[in-house]
Amino acid sequence: MADGPKRRLPIVGGGAPGAAPPRGATPAPEKRKLPVLQSSGDDEGEDRPPWHWIALGTVATFIAWLPLAGLVNTLLRRMLEGAGDVEAPTRVRLAMIGLNVIAFALAGVAGGYLVGRFGGRAGRREAAASGAVVAALAWALALAEGAPAGALGWALLLVVMVAIGSAASYAGGSAGLRARSGGAPRPS
């Protein structure tokens, strides 16, 4: 190596702020600050197409329904264990159906509310569609389980589940629209 004067490289941020750069070095460019866009606070999320909110409402309804169904069925299992009979009494069977319907309806209201409240251009129609999709998916899962019921029984169950899911989600969507607009529901 050649014996010559040693060159020193400038260290970024090593000098005092505003100090002159070392001899022979080019001055560092001034730091620029990026502009900050102030939001008006009126924005409630990005404007998604209404069909996106059907999928979001479906997921929200399932997320609300699963813990509710778990709680209801845990209580019902304890009721069945307390009954002790091999055959479940009629009142326990009615409680099984009624409490599961209530859990499904409450979840539908919650999912519909989300769509109505935050859905942008989406409204009651998209909320009801998300409830119908959840009902159809739950019906398909029950059909895959292979519970004994004739074709007419399965068709009737699908119609009832879609009616309950759509109605509950529509009601939740209406409540969400009222919460968004401050009282008066907007047409959907």
Coordinates of C-alpha atoms in Angstrom, one line a residue:
M1 CA 0.0 0.0 0.0
A2 CA 1.1 3.5 -0.6
D3 CA 2.1 5.6 2.3
G4 CA 0.2 8.8 1.9
P5 CA -2.1 11.0 3.9
K6 CA -5.0 9.1 5.3
R7 CA -8.4 10.2 4.2
R8 CA -11.2 10.4 6.6
L9 CA -14.8 9.7 5.6
P10 CA -17.4 11.9 7.0
I11 CA -19.8 10.2 9.5
V12 CA -23.4 10.8 8.9
G13 CA -24.8 12.8 11.8
G14 CA -21.3 12.8 13.4
G15 CA -20.9 16.6 13.3
A16 CA -22.6 19.2 15.2
P17 CA -25.9 20.3 13.6
G18 CA -25.3 23.2 11.3
A19 CA -21.5 22.6 11.3
A20 CA -19.5 23.1 8.1
P21 CA -18.6 19.9 6.3
P22 CA -15.0 18.8 6.4
R23 CA -12.6 20.1 3.8
G24 CA -13.2 18.7 0.3
A25 CA -16.6 17.2 1.2
T26 CA -19.8 18.3 -0.4
P27 CA -22.4 19.7 2.0
A28 CA -25.3 17.4 2.8
P29 CA -28.6 18.5 1.3
E30 CA -31.1 20.0 3.6
K31 CA -33.6 17.5 5.0
R32 CA -37.0 18.0 3.6
K33 CA -40.1 17.2 5.6
L34 CA -43.0 15.4 4.0
P35 CA -46.4 17.3 4.0
V36 CA -48.9 15.9 6.4
L37 CA -52.4 15.6 5.0
Q38 CA -55.0 16.4 7.6
S39 CA -58.1 14.3 7.5
S40 CA -61.3 16.0 8.1
G41 CA -62.6 13.3 10.5
D42 CA -65.7 12.7 8.3
D43 CA -64.1 9.8 6.6
E44 CA -65.3 6.4 7.8
G45 CA -62.8 4.2 5.9
E46 CA -62.2 3.8 2.3
D47 CA -65.0 3.6 -0.1
R48 CA -65.3 -0.1 -0.9
P49 CA -67.8 -1.5 -3.4
P50 CA -71.0 -2.6 -1.7
W51 CA -70.4 -6.3 -2.4
H52 CA -67.2 -6.2 -0.3
W53 CA -69.4 -5.4 2.7
I54 CA -71.4 -8.6 2.1
A55 CA -68.2 -10.6 2.7
L56 CA -67.2 -8.5 5.6
G57 CA -70.7 -8.8 7.2
T58 CA -70.5 -12.6 6.6
V59 CA -67.2 -12.9 8.5
A60 CA -68.4 -10.6 11.3
T61 CA -71.6 -12.6 11.7
F62 CA -69.6 -15.9 12.0
I63 CA -67.2 -14.3 14.4
A64 CA -70.1 -13.2 16.6
W65 CA -72.0 -16.4 16.2
L66 CA -69.4 -19.0 17.1
P67 CA -68.9 -17.9 20.7
L68 CA -72.6 -17.4 21.2
A69 CA -73.3 -20.9 19.8
G70 CA -70.6 -22.4 22.0
L71 CA -72.0 -20.8 25.1
V72 CA -75.6 -21.9 24.3
N73 CA -74.6 -25.5 23.5
T74 CA -72.5 -25.7 26.7
L75 CA -75.6 -24.7 28.7
L76 CA -77.7 -27.1 26.8
R77 CA -75.3 -30.0 27.3
R78 CA -75.5 -29.3 31.1
M79 CA -79.3 -29.4 30.8
L80 CA -79.2 -32.7 29.0
E81 CA -76.8 -34.2 31.6
G82 CA -79.2 -33.0 34.3
A83 CA -82.1 -34.6 32.6
G84 CA -80.4 -38.0 32.7
D85 CA -82.8 -39.7 30.3
V86 CA -81.6 -41.4 27.2
E87 CA -84.2 -39.5 25.2
A88 CA -84.1 -35.7 25.6
P89 CA -87.4 -34.3 26.9
T90 CA -89.4 -32.1 24.6
R91 CA -88.8 -29.0 26.6
V92 CA -85.0 -29.5 26.2
R93 CA -85.3 -30.0 22.5
L94 CA -87.3 -26.8 22.2
A95 CA -84.8 -25.0 24.3
M96 CA -82.0 -26.3 22.0
I97 CA -83.7 -25.0 18.9
G98 CA -84.9 -21.7 20.4
L99 CA -81.6 -20.7 22.0
N100 CA -79.6 -21.6 18.9
V101 CA -82.0 -19.5 16.8
I102 CA -81.6 -16.6 19.2
A103 CA -77.8 -16.9 19.1
F104 CA -77.9 -16.9 15.3
A105 CA -80.2 -13.9 15.2
L106 CA -78.1 -11.9 17.6
A107 CA -75.0 -12.6 15.5
G108 CA -76.9 -11.6 12.4
V109 CA -77.9 -8.3 14.0
A110 CA -74.3 -7.7 15.0
G111 CA -72.9 -8.4 11.5
G112 CA -75.7 -6.3 9.8
Y113 CA -75.0 -3.5 12.2
L114 CA -71.3 -3.5 11.1
V115 CA -72.3 -3.3 7.5
G116 CA -74.9 -0.6 8.1
R117 CA -72.7 1.5 10.3
F118 CA -69.4 1.4 8.4
G119 CA -70.4 0.2 5.0
G120 CA -70.0 3.3 2.9
R121 CA -72.4 2.8 0.0
A122 CA -73.6 -0.5 1.4
G123 CA -76.8 -0.6 3.3
R124 CA -79.7 -2.8 4.4
R125 CA -79.7 -4.9 1.2
E126 CA -76.0 -5.8 1.6
A127 CA -76.5 -6.5 5.3
A128 CA -79.4 -8.9 4.5
A129 CA -77.3 -10.6 1.9
S130 CA -74.5 -11.2 4.4
G131 CA -77.0 -12.9 6.7
A132 CA -78.3 -15.0 3.9
V133 CA -74.8 -16.1 3.0
V134 CA -74.1 -17.1 6.6
A135 CA -77.3 -19.1 6.8
A136 CA -76.5 -20.9 3.5
L137 CA -73.0 -21.7 4.7
A138 CA -74.2 -23.0 8.0
W139 CA -76.9 -25.1 6.3
A140 CA -74.2 -26.6 4.0
L141 CA -72.1 -27.5 7.0
A142 CA -75.1 -29.1 8.7
L143 CA -75.9 -31.0 5.5
A144 CA -72.3 -32.2 5.3
E145 CA -72.6 -33.6 8.9
G146 CA -75.2 -36.0 7.5
A147 CA -78.0 -35.5 10.0
P148 CA -81.1 -37.6 9.0
A149 CA -83.7 -35.5 7.3
G150 CA -85.4 -35.9 4.0
A151 CA -84.9 -33.6 1.0
L152 CA -88.0 -31.7 2.0
G153 CA -86.7 -31.3 5.5
W154 CA -83.4 -29.9 4.3
A155 CA -85.1 -27.5 1.9
L156 CA -87.4 -26.2 4.6
L157 CA -84.4 -25.8 7.0
L158 CA -82.6 -23.8 4.3
V159 CA -85.6 -21.5 3.7
V160 CA -86.1 -20.9 7.5
M161 CA -82.4 -20.3 8.1
V162 CA -82.1 -17.8 5.2
A163 CA -85.2 -16.0 6.4
I164 CA -83.9 -15.7 10.0
G165 CA -80.4 -14.7 8.9
S166 CA -81.6 -12.1 6.3
A167 CA -84.2 -10.6 8.7
A168 CA -81.8 -10.3 11.6
S169 CA -79.0 -8.8 9.5
Y170 CA -81.5 -6.4 7.8
A171 CA -82.6 -5.2 11.2
G172 CA -78.9 -4.8 12.3
G173 CA -78.2 -2.9 9.0
S174 CA -81.1 -0.5 9.6
A175 CA -79.8 0.2 13.1
G176 CA -76.3 0.7 11.8
L177 CA -77.6 3.2 9.2
R178 CA -79.4 5.1 11.9
A179 CA -76.3 5.3 14.0
R180 CA -74.3 6.5 10.9
S181 CA -76.6 9.2 9.9
G182 CA -77.5 10.3 13.4
G183 CA -81.1 9.2 13.5
A184 CA -82.9 8.9 10.2
P185 CA -82.3 5.8 8.1
R186 CA -81.3 6.4 4.5
P187 CA -82.9 4.5 1.7
S188 CA -81.0 1.4 0.5

